[in-house]
XYZ file of C-alpha atoms in Angstrom:
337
model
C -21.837 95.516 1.899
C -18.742 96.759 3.504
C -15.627 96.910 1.737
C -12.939 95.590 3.984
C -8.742 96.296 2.973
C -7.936 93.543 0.626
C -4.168 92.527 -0.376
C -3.798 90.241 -3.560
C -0.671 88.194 -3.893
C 0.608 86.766 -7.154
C 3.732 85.101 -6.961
C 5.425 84.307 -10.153
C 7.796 83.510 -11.932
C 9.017 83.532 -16.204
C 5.029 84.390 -17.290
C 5.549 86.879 -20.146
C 2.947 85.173 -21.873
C 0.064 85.619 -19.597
C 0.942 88.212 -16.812
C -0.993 90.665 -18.535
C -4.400 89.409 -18.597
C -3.727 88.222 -15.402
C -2.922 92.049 -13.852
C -5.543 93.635 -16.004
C -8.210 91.545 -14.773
C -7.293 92.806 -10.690
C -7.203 96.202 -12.065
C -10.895 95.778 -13.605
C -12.334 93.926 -10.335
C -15.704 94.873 -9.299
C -14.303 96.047 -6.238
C -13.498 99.438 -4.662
C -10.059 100.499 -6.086
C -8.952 101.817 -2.902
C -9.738 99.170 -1.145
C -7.403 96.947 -2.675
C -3.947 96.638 -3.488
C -1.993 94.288 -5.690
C 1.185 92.724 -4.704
C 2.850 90.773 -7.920
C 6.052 88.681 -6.037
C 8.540 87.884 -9.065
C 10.819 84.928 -8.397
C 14.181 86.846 -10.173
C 12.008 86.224 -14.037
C 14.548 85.800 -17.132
C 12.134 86.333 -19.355
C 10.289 89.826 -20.313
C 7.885 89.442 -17.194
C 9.349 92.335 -14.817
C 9.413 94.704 -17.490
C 5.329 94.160 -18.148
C 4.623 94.032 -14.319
C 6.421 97.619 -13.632
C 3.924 99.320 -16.423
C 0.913 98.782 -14.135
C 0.079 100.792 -10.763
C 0.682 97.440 -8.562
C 3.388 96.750 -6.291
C 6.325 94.528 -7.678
C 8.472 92.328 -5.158
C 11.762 90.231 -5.699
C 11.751 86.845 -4.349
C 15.226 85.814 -4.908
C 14.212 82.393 -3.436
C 12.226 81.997 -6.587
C 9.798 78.907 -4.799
C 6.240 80.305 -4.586
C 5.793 79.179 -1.042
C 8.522 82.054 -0.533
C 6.887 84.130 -2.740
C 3.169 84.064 -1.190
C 5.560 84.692 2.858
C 6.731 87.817 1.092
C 3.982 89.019 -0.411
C 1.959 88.641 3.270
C 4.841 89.836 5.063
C 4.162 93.345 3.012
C 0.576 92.791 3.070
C -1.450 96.197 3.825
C -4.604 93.791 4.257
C -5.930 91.887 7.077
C -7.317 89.942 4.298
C -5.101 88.054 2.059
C -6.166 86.762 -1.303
C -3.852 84.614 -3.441
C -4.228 83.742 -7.550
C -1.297 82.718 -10.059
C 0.459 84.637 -12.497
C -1.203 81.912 -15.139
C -5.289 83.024 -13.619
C -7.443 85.167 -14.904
C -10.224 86.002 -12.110
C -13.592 86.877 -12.834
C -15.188 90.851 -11.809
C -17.022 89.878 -8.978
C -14.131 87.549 -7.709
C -13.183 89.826 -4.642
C -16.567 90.969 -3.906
C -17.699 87.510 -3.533
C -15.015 86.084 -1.192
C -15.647 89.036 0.920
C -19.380 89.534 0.901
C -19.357 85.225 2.326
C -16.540 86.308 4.623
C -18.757 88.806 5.969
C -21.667 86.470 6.195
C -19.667 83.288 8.137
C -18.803 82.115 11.436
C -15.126 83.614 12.934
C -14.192 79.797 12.114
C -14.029 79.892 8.794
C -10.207 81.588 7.942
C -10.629 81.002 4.183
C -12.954 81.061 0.904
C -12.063 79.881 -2.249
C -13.377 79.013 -5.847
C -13.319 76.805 -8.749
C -10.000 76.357 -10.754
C -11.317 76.492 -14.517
C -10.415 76.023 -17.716
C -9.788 78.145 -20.857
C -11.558 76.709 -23.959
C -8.956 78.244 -25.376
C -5.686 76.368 -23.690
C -3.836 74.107 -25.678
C -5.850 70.236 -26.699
C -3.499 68.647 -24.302
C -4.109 70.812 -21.114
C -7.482 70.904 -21.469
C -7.587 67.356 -21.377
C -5.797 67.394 -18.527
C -7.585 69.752 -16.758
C -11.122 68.229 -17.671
C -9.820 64.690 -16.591
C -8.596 66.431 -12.888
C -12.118 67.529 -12.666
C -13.615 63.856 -12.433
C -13.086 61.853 -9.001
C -10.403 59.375 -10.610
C -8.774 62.352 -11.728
C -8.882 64.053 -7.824
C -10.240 62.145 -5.678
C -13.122 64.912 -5.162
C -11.102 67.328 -4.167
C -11.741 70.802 -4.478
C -8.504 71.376 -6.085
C -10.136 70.057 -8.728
C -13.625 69.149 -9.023
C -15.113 72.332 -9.330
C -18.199 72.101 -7.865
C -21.546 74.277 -8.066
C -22.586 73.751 -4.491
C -20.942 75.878 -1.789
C -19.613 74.167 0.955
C -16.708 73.536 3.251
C -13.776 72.072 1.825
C -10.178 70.405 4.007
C -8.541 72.277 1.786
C -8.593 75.099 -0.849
C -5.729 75.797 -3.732
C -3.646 79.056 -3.442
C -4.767 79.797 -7.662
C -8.181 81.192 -6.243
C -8.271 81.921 -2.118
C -8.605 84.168 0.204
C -7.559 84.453 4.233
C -7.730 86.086 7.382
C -4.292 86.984 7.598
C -3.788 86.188 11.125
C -4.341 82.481 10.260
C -1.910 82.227 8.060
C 0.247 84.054 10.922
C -0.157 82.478 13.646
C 0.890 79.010 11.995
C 4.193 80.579 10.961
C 3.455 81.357 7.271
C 4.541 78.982 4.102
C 7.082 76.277 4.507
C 9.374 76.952 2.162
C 11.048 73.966 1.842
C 8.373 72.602 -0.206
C 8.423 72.987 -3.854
C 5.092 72.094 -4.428
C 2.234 71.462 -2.103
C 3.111 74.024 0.165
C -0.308 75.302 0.156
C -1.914 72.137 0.899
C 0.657 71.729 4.337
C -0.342 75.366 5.019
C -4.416 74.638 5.110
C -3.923 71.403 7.045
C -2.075 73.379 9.892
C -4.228 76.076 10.114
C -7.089 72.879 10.185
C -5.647 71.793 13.325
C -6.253 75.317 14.867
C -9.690 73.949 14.456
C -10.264 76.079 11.223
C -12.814 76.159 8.670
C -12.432 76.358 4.686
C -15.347 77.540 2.456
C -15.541 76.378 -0.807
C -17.868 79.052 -3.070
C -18.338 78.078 -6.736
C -19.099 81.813 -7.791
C -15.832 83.302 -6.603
C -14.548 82.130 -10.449
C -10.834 82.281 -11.453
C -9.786 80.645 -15.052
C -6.318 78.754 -15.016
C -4.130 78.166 -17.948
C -3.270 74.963 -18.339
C 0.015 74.094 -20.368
C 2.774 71.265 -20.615
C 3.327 68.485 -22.795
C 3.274 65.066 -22.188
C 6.603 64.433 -20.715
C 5.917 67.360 -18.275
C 3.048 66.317 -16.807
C 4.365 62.995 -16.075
C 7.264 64.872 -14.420
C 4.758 67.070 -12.464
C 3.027 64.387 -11.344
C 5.881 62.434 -10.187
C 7.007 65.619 -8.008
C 3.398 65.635 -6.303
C 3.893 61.977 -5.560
C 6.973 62.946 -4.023
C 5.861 66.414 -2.095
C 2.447 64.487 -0.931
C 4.818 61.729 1.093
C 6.587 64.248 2.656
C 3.280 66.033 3.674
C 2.674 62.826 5.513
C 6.418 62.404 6.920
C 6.296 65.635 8.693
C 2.673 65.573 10.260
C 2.374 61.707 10.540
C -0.916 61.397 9.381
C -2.439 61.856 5.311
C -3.249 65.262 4.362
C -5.556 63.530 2.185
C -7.677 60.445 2.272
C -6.372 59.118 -1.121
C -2.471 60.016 -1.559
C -1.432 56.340 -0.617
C -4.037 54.699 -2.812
C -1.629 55.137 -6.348
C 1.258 53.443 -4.718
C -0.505 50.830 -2.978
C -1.936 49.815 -6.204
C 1.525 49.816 -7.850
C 2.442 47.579 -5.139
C -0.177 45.386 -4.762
C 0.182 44.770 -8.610
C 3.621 43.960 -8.671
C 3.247 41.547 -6.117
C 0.631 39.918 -8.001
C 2.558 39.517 -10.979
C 5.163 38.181 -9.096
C 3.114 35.231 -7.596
C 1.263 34.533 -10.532
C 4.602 32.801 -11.933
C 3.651 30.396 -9.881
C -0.265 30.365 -9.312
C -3.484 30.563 -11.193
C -5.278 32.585 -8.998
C -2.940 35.734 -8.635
C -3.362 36.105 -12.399
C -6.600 35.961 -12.400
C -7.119 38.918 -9.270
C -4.927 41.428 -10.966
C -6.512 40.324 -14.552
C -10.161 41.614 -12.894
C -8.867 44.188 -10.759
C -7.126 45.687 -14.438
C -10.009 45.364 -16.011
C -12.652 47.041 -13.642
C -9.948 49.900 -13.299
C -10.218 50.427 -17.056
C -13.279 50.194 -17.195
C -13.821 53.174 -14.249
C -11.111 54.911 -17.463
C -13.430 54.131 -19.716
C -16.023 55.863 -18.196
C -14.362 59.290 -17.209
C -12.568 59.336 -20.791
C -16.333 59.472 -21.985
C -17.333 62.159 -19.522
C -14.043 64.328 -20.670
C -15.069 63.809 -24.447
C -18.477 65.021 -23.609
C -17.846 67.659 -21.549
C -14.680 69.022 -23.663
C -17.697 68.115 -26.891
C -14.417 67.365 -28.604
C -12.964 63.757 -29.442
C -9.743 64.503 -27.787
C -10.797 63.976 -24.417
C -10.538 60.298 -25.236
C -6.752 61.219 -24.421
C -7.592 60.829 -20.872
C -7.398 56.542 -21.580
C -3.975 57.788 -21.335
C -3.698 60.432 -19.335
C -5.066 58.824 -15.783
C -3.188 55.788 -15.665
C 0.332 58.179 -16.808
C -1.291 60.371 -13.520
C -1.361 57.521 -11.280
C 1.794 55.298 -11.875
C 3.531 58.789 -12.250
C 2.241 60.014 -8.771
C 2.655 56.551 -6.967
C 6.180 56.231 -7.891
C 6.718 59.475 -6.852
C 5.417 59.070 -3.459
C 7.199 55.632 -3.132
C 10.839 57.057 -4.359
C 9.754 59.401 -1.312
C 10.237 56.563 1.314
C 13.142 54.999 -0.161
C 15.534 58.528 -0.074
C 16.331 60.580 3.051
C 13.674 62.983 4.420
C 12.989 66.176 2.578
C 10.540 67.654 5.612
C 11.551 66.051 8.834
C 8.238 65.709 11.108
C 9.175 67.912 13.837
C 10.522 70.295 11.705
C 8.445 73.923 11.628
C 8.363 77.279 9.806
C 9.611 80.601 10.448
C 7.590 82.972 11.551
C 6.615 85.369 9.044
């Protein structure tokens, strides 16, 4: 195969702790090392990051916006490459990760602007992330995304997360880069524009990058809220869902409050939201068992917990959304990068 000019971006910001691993695993790519280059975009760290990044042969960058959808316009904005590939700071990618985006670059249509991988897990992470990350894996958990699901067929995808993908640069271009008003998510408004170009994602389940997953309980509730919130503004500024399911959560929240409310008065409310509870944890049930079996460990009957916490936390989020003043106004655009 050819080996096409790749640039990988890693914007970060405050990982001392994993950095390293992260680096060393672009340096050891099965890739041509002059074919490559690799562009580490630190959001002003206060930790010891910096200092690790500078004893490596990569490029270091200073994003003193510190958001990583500024971080990822930087790091194409000094991109050698007319390919771009993107992981996090947190990822450690597999040897043939490069080589495999490229080699089904080579082999697709001019349509399809980007090729991605599965997200997984370290067996080593901490009990509660890996629950967390197992749980996002089933359908209640992502709504079959490939964010999330990780799945062994290849296949095109709406959308593909910035922790394992690569792009034609010029697609990323010619819809004006990241919008860096968005905290998170900004990857997700970034796929559906270049979409409407009438753009293809592939989704390959050998291009394999591992992802740390951390947090406690309080911050994933938090983190979830903040999706709620960044997913209703996705749909404020285009007018349409990004994805099928982001209204489901809140709907839910409302249609059960409702519910309660007129079952004060009558039988029959009480008795909707009783069965609509119950077959919802029952569908908990069921993907609590397929964590624990999967994870082989008891813990992953956490995820009882740790899906409903997901969905109140993400449809209050996006409800709070439409009751504040507009984050992302709908005609509202990027600069050009």
């Amino acid at each position: 195969m050819k080996y096409p000019f790749v640039s990988v971006v890693v914007g970060i910001r405050n990982e001392e702790k994993f950095i390293e691993e992260c680096i060393e695993s672009l340096l050891n790519l099965d890739y041509p090392r002059d074919s490559y280059e690799i562009i580490i975009v630190d959001g002003m760290s206060t930790d010891k990051t910096r200092d690790i990044v500078q004893k490596y042969p990569v490029t270091l960058l200073l994003n003193e916006k510190k958001n990583v959808a500024a971080a990822r316009n930087l790091g194409v904005e000094n991109a050698r490459g007319e390919l771009v590939a993107f992981t996090d700071g947190d990822c450690k990618a597999d040897p043939q990760w490069l080589k495999t985006l490229v080699h089904e670059m080579q082999a697709s249509p001019d349509d399809v602007v980007c090729f991605g991988g599965p997200n997984l897990i370290f067996d080593t992470d901490p009990v509660f992330g890996r629950v967390v990350g197992y749980a996002q894996e089933s359908f209640l958990g992502s709504g079959g995304s490939a964010q999330s699901k990780n799945s062994t067929k290849k296949h095109y995808v709406s959308s593909l997360p910035n922790c394992n993908a690569m792009y034609k640069k010029a697609a990323i271009k010619e819809v004006g880069g990241f919008d860096e008003r968005f905290v998170v998510g900004q990857d997700g408004d970034l796929n559906y524009r270049i979409s409407k170009k009438g753009n293809k994602f592939l989704y390959i389940p050998n291009a394999k990058v591992l992802h740390h997953r951390r947090g406690t309980f309080k911050s994933f509730s938090v983190r979830m809220f903040k999706y709620g919130v960044w997913m209703a503004e996705l749909f404020k500024k285009h007018g349409e869902f990004v994805r099928w399911y982001a209204f489901l959560p809140s709907i839910a929240i409302l249609f059960a409050v409702i519910l309660l409310i007129t079952s004060i008065k009558f039988f029959i409310p009480s008795l909707l939201l009783l069965a609509l509870m119950t077959v919802y944890f029952i569908l908990v049930f069921i993907t609590s068992i397929q964590v624990t079996y999967k994870m082989k460990s008891k813990y992953g009957l956490f995820t009882l917990f740790i899906i409903p916490v997901q969905h109140v936390a993400y449809g209050l989020g996006f409800l709070y959304s439409f009751t504040n003043s507009p984050l992302i106004s709908k005609d509202s655009s990027c600069s050009d990068i």
